[in-house]
Structures are given as C-alpha cells and as structure tokens.
Tab-separated table of C-alpha atoms and ligand atoms in Angstrom:
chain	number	residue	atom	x	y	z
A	1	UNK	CA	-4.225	31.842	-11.903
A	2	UNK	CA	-4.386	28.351	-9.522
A	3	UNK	CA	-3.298	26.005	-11.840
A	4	UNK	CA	-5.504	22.531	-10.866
A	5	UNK	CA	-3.301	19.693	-9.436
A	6	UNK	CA	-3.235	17.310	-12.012
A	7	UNK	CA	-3.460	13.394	-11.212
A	8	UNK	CA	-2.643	12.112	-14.640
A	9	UNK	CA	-0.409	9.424	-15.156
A	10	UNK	CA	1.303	10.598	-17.197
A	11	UNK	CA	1.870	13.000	-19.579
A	12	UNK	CA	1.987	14.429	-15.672
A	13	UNK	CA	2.060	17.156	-13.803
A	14	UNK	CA	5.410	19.259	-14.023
A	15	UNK	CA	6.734	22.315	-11.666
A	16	UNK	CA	5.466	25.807	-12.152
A	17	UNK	CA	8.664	26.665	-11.183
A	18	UNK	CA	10.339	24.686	-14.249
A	19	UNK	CA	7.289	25.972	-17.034
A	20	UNK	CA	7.920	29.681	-16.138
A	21	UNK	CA	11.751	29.320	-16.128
A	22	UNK	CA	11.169	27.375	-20.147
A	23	UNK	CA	8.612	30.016	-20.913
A	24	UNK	CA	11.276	32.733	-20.060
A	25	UNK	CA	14.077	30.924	-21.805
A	26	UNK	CA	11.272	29.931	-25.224
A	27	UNK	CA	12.172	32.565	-27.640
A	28	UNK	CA	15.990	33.643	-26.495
A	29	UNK	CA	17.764	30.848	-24.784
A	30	UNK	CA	20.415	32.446	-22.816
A	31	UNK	CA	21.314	34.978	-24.950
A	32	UNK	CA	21.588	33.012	-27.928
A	33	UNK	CA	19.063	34.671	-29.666
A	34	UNK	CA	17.333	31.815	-30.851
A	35	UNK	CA	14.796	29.351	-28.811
A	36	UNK	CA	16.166	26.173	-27.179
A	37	UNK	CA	13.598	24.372	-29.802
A	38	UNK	CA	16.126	25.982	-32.404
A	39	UNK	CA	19.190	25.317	-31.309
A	40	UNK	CA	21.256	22.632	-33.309
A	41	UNK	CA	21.969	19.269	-31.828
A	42	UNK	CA	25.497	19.985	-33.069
A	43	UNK	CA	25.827	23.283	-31.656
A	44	UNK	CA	28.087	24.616	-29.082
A	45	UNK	CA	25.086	25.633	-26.871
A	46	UNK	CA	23.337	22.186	-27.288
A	47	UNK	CA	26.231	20.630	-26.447
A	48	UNK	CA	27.055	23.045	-22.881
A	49	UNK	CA	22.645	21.611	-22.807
A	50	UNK	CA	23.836	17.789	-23.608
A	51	UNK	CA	26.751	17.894	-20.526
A	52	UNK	CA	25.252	20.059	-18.140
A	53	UNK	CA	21.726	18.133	-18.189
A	54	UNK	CA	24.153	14.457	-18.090
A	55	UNK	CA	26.432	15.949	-15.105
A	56	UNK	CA	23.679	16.815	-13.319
A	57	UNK	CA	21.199	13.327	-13.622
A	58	UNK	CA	24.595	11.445	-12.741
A	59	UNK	CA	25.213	13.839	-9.466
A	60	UNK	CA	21.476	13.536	-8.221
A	61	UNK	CA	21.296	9.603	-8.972
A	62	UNK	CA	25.105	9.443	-8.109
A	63	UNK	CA	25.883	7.520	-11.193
A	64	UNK	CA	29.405	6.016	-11.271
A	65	UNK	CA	31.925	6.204	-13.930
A	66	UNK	CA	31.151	2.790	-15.507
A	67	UNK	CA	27.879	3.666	-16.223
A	68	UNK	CA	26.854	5.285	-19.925
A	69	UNK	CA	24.072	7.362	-19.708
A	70	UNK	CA	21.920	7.682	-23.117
A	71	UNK	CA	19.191	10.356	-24.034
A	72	UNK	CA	17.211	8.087	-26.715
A	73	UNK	CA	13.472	8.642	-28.479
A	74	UNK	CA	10.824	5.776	-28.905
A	75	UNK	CA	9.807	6.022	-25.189
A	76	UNK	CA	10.011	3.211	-22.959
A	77	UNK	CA	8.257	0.954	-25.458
A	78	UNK	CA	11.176	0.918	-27.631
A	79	UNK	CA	13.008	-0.536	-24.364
A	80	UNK	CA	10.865	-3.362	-24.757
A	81	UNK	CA	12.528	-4.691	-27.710
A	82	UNK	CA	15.999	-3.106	-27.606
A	83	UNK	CA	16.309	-4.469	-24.291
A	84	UNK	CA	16.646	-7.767	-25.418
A	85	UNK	CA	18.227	-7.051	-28.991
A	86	UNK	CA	21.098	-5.499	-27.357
A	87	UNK	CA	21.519	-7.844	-23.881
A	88	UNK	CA	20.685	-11.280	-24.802
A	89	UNK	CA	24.453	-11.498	-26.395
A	90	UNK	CA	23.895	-14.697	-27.630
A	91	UNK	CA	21.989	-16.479	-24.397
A	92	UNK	CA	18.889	-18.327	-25.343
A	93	UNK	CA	16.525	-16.864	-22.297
A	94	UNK	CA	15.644	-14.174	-20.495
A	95	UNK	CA	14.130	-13.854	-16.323
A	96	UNK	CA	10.884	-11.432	-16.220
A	97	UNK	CA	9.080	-11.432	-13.427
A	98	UNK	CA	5.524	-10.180	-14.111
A	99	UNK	CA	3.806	-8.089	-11.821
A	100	UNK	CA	1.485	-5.968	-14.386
A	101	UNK	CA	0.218	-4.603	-17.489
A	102	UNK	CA	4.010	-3.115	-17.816
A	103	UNK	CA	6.128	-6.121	-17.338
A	104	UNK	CA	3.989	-8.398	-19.009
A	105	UNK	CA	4.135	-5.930	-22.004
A	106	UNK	CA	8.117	-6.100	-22.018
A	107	UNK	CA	8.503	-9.816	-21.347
A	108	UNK	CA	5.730	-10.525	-24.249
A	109	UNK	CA	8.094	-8.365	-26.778
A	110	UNK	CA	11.007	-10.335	-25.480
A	111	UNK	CA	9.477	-13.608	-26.350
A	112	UNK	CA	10.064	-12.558	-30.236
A	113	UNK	CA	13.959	-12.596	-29.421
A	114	UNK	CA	14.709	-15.648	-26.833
A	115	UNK	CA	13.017	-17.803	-24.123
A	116	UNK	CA	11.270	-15.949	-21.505
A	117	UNK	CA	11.601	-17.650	-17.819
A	118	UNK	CA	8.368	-16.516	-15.633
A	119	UNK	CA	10.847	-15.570	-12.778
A	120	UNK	CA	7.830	-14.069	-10.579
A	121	UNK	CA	3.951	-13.168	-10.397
A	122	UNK	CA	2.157	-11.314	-7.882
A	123	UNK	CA	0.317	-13.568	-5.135
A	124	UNK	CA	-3.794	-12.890	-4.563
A	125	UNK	CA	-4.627	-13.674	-1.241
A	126	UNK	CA	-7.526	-10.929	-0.209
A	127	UNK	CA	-5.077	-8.077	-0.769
A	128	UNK	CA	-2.528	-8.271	-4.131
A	129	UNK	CA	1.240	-8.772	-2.853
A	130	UNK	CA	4.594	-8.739	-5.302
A	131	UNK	CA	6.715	-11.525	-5.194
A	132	UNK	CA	9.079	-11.646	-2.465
A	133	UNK	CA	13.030	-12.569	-2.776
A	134	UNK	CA	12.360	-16.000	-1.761
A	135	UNK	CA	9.704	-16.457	-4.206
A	136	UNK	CA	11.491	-15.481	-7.285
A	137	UNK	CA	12.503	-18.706	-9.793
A	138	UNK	CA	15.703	-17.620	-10.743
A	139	UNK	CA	17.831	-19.441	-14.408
A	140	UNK	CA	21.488	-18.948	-13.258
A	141	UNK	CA	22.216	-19.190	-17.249
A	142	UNK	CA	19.381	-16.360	-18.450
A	143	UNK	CA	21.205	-13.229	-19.816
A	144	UNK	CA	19.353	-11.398	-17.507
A	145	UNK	CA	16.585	-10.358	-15.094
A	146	UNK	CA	14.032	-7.899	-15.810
A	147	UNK	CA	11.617	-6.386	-13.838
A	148	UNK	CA	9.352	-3.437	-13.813
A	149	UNK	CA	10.066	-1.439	-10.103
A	150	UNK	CA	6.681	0.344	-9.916
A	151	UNK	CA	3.570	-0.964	-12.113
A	152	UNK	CA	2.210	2.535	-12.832
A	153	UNK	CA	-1.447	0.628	-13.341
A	154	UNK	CA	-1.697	-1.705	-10.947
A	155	UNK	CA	-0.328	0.675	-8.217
A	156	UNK	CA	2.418	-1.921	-7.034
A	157	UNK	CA	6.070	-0.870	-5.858
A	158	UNK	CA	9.026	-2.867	-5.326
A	159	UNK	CA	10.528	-2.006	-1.845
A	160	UNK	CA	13.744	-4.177	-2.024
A	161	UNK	CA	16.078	-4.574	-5.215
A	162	UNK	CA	15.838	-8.058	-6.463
A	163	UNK	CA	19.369	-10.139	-5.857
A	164	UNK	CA	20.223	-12.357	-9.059
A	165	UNK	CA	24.243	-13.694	-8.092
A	166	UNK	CA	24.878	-11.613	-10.876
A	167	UNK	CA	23.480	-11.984	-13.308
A	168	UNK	CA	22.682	-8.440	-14.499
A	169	UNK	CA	19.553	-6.961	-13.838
A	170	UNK	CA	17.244	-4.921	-15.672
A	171	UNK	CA	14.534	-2.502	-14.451
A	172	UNK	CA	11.430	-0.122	-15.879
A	173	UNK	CA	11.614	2.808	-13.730
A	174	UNK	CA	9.643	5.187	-15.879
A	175	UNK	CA	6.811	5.639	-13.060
A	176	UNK	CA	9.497	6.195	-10.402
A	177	UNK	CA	12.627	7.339	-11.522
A	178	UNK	CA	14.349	10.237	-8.970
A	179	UNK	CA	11.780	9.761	-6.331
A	180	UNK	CA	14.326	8.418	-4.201
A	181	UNK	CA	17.417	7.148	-3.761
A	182	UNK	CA	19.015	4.186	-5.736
A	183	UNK	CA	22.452	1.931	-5.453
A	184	UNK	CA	22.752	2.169	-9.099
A	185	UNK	CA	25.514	-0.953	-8.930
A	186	UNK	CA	22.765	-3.168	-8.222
A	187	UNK	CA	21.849	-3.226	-11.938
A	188	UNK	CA	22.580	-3.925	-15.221
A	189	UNK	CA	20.242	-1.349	-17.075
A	190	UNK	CA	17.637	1.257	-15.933
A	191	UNK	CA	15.812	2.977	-18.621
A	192	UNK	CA	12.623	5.694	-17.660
A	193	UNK	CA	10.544	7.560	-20.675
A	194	UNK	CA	10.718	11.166	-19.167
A	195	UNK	CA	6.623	12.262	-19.432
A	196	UNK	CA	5.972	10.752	-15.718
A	197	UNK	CA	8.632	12.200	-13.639
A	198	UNK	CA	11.898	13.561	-15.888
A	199	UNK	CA	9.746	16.755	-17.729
A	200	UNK	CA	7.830	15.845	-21.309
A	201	UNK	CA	7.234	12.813	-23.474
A	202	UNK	CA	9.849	12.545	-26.096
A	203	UNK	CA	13.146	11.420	-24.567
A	204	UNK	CA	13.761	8.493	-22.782
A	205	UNK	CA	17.238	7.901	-20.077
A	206	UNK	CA	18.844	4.470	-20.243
A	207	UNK	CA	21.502	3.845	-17.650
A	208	UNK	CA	23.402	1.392	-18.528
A	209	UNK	CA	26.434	-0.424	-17.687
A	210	UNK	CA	29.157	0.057	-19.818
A	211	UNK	CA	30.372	-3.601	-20.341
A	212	UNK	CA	27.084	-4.916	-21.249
A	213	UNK	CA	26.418	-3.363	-24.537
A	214	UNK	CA	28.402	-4.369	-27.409
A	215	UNK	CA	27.440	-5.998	-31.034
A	216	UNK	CA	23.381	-6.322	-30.553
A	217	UNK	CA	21.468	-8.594	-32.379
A	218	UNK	CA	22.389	-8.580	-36.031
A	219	UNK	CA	18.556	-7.718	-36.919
A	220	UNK	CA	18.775	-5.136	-34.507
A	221	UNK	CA	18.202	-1.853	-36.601
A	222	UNK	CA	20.716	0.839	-35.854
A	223	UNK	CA	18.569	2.965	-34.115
A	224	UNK	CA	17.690	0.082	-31.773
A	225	UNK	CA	21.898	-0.162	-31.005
A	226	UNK	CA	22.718	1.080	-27.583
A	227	UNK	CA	26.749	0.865	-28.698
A	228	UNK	CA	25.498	3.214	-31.810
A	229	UNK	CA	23.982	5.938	-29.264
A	230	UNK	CA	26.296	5.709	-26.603
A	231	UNK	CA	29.486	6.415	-29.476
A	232	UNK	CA	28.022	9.227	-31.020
A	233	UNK	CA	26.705	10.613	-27.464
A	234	UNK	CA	23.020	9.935	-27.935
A	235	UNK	CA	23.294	12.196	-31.486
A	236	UNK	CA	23.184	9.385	-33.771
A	237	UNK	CA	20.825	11.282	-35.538
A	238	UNK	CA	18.557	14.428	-34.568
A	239	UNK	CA	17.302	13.927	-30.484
A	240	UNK	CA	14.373	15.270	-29.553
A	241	UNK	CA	16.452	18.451	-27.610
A	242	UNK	CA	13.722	20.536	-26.358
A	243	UNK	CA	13.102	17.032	-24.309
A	244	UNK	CA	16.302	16.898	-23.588
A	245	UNK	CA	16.893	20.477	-22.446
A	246	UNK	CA	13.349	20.520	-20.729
A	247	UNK	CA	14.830	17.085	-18.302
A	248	UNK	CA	18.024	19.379	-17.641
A	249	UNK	CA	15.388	21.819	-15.703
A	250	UNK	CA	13.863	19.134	-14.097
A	251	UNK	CA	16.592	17.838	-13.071
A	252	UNK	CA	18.149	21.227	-12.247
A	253	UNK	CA	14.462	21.759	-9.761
A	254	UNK	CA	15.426	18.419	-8.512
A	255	UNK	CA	18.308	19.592	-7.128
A	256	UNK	CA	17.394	22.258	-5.400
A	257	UNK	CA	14.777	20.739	-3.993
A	258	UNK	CA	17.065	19.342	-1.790
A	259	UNK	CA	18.124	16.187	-3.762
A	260	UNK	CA	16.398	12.648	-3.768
A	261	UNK	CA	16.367	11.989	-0.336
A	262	UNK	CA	14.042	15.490	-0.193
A	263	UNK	CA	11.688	13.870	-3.185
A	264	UNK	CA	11.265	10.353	-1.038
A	265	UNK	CA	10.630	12.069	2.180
A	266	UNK	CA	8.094	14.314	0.236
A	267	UNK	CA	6.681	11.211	-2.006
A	268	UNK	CA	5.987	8.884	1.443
A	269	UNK	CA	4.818	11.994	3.312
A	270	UNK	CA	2.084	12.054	0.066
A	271	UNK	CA	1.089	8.302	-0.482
A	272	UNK	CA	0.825	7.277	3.583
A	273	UNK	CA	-1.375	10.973	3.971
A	274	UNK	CA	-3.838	9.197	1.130
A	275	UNK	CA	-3.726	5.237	1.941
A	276	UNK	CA	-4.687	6.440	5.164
A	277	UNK	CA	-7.502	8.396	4.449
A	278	UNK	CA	-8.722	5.363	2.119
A	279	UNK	CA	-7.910	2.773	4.948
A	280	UNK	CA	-9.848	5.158	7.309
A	281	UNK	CA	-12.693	5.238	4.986
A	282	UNK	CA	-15.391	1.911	4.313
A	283	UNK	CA	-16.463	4.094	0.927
A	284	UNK	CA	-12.699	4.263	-0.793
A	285	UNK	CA	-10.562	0.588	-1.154
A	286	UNK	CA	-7.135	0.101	-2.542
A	287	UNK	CA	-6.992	-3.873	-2.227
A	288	UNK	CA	-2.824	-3.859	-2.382
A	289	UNK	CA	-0.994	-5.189	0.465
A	290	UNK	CA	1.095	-2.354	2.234
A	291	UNK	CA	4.220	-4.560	1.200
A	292	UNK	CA	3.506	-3.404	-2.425
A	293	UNK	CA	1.599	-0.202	-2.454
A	294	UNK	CA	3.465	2.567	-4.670
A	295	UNK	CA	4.239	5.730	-3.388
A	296	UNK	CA	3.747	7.299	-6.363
A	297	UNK	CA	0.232	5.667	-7.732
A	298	UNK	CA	-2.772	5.293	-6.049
A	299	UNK	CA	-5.656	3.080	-7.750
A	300	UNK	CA	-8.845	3.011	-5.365
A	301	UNK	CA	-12.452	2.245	-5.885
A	302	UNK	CA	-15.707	3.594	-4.922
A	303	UNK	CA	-18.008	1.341	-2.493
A	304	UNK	CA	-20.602	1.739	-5.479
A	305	UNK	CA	-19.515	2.051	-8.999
A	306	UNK	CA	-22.480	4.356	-10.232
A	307	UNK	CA	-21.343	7.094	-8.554
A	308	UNK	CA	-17.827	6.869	-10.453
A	309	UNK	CA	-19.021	9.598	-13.111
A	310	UNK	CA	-19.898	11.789	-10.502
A	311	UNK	CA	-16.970	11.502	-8.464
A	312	UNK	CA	-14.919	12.270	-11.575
A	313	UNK	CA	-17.283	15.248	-12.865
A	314	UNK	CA	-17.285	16.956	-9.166
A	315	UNK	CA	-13.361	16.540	-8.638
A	316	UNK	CA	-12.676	18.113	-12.008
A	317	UNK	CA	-15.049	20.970	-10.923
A	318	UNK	CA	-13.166	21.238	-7.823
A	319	UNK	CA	-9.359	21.638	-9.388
A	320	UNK	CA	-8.781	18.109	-9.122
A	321	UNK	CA	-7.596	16.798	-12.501
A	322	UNK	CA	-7.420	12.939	-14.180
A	323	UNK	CA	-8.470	11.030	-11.312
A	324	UNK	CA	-9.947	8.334	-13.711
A	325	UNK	CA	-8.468	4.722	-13.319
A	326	UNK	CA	-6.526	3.015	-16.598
A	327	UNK	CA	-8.903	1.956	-18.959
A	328	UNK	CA	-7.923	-1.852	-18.291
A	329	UNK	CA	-8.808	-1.604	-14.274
A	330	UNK	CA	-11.404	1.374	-14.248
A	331	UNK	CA	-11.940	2.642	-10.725
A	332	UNK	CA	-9.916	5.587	-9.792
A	333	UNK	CA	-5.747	6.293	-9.688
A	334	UNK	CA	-4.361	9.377	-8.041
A	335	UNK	CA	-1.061	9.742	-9.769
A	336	UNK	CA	1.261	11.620	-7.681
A	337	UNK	CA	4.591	12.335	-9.155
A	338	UNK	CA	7.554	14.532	-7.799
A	339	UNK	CA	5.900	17.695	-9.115
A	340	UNK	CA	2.451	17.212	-7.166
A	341	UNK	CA	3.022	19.610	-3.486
A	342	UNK	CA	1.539	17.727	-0.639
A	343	UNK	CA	-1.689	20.692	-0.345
A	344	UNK	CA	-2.936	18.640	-3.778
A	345	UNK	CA	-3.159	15.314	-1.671
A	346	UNK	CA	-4.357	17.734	1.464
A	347	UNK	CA	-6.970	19.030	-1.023
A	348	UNK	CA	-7.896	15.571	-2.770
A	349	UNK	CA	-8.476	14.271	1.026
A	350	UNK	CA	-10.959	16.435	1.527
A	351	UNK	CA	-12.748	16.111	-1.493
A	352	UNK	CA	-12.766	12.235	-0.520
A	353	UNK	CA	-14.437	13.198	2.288
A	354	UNK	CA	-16.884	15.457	1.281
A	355	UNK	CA	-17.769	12.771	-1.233
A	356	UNK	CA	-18.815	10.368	1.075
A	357	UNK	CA	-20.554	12.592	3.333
A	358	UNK	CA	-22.412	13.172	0.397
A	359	UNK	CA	-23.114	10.551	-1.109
A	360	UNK	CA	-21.745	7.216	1.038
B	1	PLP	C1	4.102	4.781	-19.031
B	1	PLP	C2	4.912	3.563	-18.848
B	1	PLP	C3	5.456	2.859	-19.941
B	1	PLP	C4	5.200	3.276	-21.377
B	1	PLP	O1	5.882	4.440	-21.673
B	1	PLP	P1	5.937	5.039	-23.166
B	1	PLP	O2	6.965	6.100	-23.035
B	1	PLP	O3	4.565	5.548	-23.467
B	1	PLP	O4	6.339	3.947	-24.101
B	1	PLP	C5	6.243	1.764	-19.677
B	1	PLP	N1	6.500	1.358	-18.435
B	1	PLP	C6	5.986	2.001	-17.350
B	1	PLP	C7	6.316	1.506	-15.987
B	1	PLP	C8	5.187	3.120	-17.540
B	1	PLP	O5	4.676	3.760	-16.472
C-alpha cells in the first residue's frame, strides 16, 4: 500500500520505518510480554525506555552536561505559562519578540505574570521579513528573551540565533526541532511539543539550563514546576510513555539517518526544490522574504482564490494530503517535516504544475 505524503502541520507525517518497527514492538515489547503502552512508568524496562530515549536526544542535539532535559505533558501551550512561572524569578518583565500567531500567543499568556517588552515585530515592505539583530529593542534588566524560531503559520524561520549579553534566552522550537543543527549554549530554554517533528502529540521536551530553574512562582501549580519534574526525572506523576517511547524511535531513525546535519541537508534540499517552483510560477505566491522563509513550512496562494477547493479536492485525489492553509491565513501550507522524502515535494511539484496548466 503507498501511503499518501501527508502535508499536515501537525499531528504530521511520521516514518514508515518508525510505525512498522512500533507496530512490531505493540503487543510484546522486547520480550517483555506486555505492550510498551503497558509498561509501568516505574518499571525497570520504562526506565532502560526513559535513559536510552534521553542519551540519545542529548547525543543527536549534543546537549551538554548542564543542561536538564524534561519529558513533560500539556504540549507546548503549557510552555506558555510555565515559561514565565518558573523564569521570571522575581524580575518584573519579560523580552518577546513577535513574529506570529505563536509568539504572540506565548507573550499574551506572559502578560498575566509580568511586563511584556515588544522586543521585535516582523517588517511589511512588499514581501514579510523577521526582525533582524539590529532591530531587536532589547531591556538589559528583563528576565529573559523569548522568541518563537519558526512560526509554523506564518511560514517564517529565524536563520541567526538572537544575541541578548546574556540575558538568557528562550525559544519555541516545536515546528523545527532536530532539523538541523543547534549551539544549544546559546540559550536559556528550548521546549518542542513532539506531534510536528519528535513522533506523536502527548509529550513535550524542554531543554533547559540547569541553573535557571529553581523556586517558581508561588502560584505556580506543581505540575507547572520545572524543579518538580526535573527531581523526580520527568515522573512526577504518570507521563504519557507510549509518547515517550514512540520519540525514542524517532529519535533512534534520526540517527541513522545520518544525524542532523543529514535532516538540514535533506530539509533545504526540500523547501528551495518548492520556493522555486512557486517563484518560477505567476499562478503560486509565497509573499515572505527569502531572509525568513522556513524550511520546514510552506504557505502559498493561488493567483485566484475560487479555485482553492479544487486545488485541495484534486491533490487529495492525487496522494497529496492537508495542503489546506491555517484557518487564520487560508491559502495553502505544505508542511514538510523530517519524515516527508524529497519524491513527496518531487510529486507535489508536479501536481503544481499540472494545476496551472489546467486551470491558470
Ligand atoms: C503547534 C505549535 C504550538 C502548539 O503546540 P501544542 O502542542 O498544540 O500546544 C506552539 N508553537 C508552535 C511553534 C507550534 O508549531
């Protein structure tokens, strides 16, 4: 069976590879007897699960040793508020720089807890740009500087790490996360939700330095305490461990795959393929400066927004899944994560352009 190559945002596409090695595990995992959905959090094989699936995240982002590394449930929303619950440690403000739907969602959360400084907006001159370095308003006193490194609506990717003189700084990888290398020391605090590019919804990663979580807010519930998880090894109570154990493939398929440096050559060798066929075209548009196009998400329009149901209902038909915009910006976004093999951009380009022989 040819599975269709699925453009969702997320919940996304995952490897073949990675489904048939969980469907052989699903009812004996490693000759437990039970399923991996079974297994106790407590147990000795959910714990060999718990280290093997941490050792091998911290090898393929190269983690260091100062760095706790916590396997938490609430998805990346809950990072909106425990963010700031658990960081602020006592400072009145907060940077965010707002680039999107995803940022401003974070930074209007925050604004319950402390001061939010606008540090950044995009800038709208024909084509939509991200704020550069220079343009960033920076409070040497905020507790720290958040950002969001790809804005998984708007199609927008940070290509530089934002410098703050230390003060520590905070990103929203969920839309990005392992597609290619990062200097982890450059921040404070990543966190990623796992449905876009780690396996399944359920679990969210928060890498975080050590010395910046201690006493959180005193409303802060316990489950919102990143000291709490990171003492009791992200057990604090029951994780969501087929999530968990699911990542550990992923990450496991990561690896092989020849490591982050293999996913970014694989993730620009997708995204250039499909700006260019849009640039090429006068029927497609993506109106975001090359600066701050994402490799991973791909919002376009049609010249003529009538025929948007029928580009939808014939790409379906032809194995080409979720190619509907967000709700918010309508259009079209081709969402192409780690798991999405370069013959499903091949194939979407030429559905692009039989499309507008068709009908352009
Ligand atoms: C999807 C997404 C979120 C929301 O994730 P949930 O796990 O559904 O809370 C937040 N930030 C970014 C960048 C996303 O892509």
């Amino acid at each position: 069976m040819q599975r269709p190559y699925n453009f969702s945002a997320g919940p996304a596409m995952l490897p073949t590879e990675v489904l048939e090695q969980a469907q052989a595990e699903l009812l004996d995992f490693q000759g437990s007897g039970i399923s991996p959905m079974e297994l106790g959090h407590r147990s000795k094989f959910f714990s060999e699960i718990r280290e093997k699936t941490e050792a091998c995240l911290r090898e393929i982002l190269a983690i260091p040793n100062n760095y706790k590394v916590l396997f938490l449930s609430g998805g990346a929303t809950s990072q909106f508020a425990m963010i700031p619950l658990n960081l602020l440690r006592n400072k009145p403000s907060a940077d965010y720089i707002e680039t999107g739907i995803w940022s401003k969602k974070a930074s209007k959360e925050a604004k319950r807890y402390c001061t939010v400084n606008l540090a950044g907006e995009n800038h709208n001159s024909e084509l939509l740009s991200l704020p550069e370095q220079a343009q960033l308003t920076l409070n040497p006193d905020a507790a720290y500087v958040y950002y969001t490194d790809n804005e998984t609506i708007g199609g927008m990717e940070f290509k530089y790490v934002p410098e703050t003189n230390g003060v520590p700084l905070v990103s929203d990888m969920t839309s990005n996360i392992l597609s290619r290398p990062i200097d982890i020391s450059r921040y404070g605090l990543i966190y990623a939700s796992a449905q876009k590019n780690i396996g399944h919804a359920g679990v969210t990663i928060v890498i975080v330095r050590e010395d910046l979580i201690g006493e959180p807010h005193p409303m802060a519930p316990t489950m919102f305490n990143y000291l709490a998880h990171a003492e009791q090894d992200s057990c604090l109570n029951t994780p969501p461990t087929y999530a968990w154990y699911f990542a550990g493939l992923v990450f496991e398929w990561v690896k092989r795959q020849g490591g982050l440096e293999a996913m970014q050559r694989q993730a620009k060798l997708r995204s250039e393929k499909l700006y260019a066929a849009i640039d090429d075209s006068d029927f497609y548009t993506n109106n975001i400066h090359p600066s701050s196009r994402s490799n991973m998400n791909v919002p376009f329009i049609l010249a003529d927004a009538n025929l948007d149901e029928k580009f939808l209902a014939e790409s379906q038909a032809a194995g080409l899944w979720n190619l509907k915009g967000h709700r918010s910006v309508g259009g079209m976004r081709a969402s192409m994560y780690n798991s999405m093999p370069v013959a499903g951009v091949d194939a979407l380009i030429d559905f692009l352009n039989d499309f507008q022989r068709k009908y352009g």
